[in-house]
XYZ file of C-alpha atoms in Angstrom:
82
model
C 0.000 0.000 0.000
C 1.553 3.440 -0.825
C 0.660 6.407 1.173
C 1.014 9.462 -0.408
C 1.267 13.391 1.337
C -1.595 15.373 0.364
C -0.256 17.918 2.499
C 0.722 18.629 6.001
C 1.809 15.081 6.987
C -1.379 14.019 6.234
C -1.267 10.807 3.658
C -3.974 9.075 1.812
C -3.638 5.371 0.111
C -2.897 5.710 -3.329
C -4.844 3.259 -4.203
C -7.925 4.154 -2.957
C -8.107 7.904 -4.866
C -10.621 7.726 -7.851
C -10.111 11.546 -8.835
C -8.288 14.451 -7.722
C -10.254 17.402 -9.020
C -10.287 21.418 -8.545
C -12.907 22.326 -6.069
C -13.677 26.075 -8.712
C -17.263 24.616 -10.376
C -20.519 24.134 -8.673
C -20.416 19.809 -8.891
C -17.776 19.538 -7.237
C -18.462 22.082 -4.672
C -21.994 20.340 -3.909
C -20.101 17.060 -3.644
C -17.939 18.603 -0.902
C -21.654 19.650 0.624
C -22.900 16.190 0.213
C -20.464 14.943 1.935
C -20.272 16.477 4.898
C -23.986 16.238 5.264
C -23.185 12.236 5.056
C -19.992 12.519 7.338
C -17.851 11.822 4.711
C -15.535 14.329 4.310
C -12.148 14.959 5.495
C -11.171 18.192 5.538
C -7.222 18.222 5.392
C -6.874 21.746 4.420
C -6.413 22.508 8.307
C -8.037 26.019 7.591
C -6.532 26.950 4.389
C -7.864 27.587 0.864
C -9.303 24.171 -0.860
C -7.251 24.175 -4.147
C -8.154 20.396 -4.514
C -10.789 17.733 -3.779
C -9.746 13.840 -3.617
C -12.360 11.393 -3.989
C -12.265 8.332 -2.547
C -13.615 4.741 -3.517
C -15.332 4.166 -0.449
C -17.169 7.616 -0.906
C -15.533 9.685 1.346
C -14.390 13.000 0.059
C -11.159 15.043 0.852
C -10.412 18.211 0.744
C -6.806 19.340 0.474
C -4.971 23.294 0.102
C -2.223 21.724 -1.891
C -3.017 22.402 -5.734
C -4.270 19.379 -7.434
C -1.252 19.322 -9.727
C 0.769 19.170 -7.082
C -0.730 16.576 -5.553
C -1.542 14.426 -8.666
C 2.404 14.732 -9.712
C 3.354 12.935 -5.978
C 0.969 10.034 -6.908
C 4.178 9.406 -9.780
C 3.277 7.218 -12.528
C 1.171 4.213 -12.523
C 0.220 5.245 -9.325
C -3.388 3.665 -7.923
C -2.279 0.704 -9.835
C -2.440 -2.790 -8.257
């Protein structure tokens, strides 16, 4: 299983992302909304701006203020691959 840093310390299982996404259009902010109303999201931003949204395969959501390029590029290649 690789963890990867999503930012401060915190790590996520790179196999379990489906998407990392911008959190700018209206979708993606009502799936952050969504979420939370289910108890689903994980906000990892610790106070900062959101500048990207993981989602997760067992539905959970996560929000992170690392930009999702940044993020995405420290997944490496072939990352979420079994």
């Amino acid at each position: 299983m690789k963890l990867v840093n999503i930012g401060f310390g915190n790590m996520v299982s790179a196999g379990r992302v489906i998407a990392i996404v911008s959190p700018d259009s209206a979708p993606v902010k009502r799936l952050g909304q969504e979420a939370r109303d289910r108890g689903m999201l994980i906000d990892a931003s610790f106070g900062r701006k959101t500048q990207s949204v993981l989602v997760m395969d067992s539905g959970h959501v996560i929000w992170s203020s690392l930009p999702s390029e940044q993020v995405s590029a420290r997944f490496g290649p072939g990352a979420g691959q079994k």
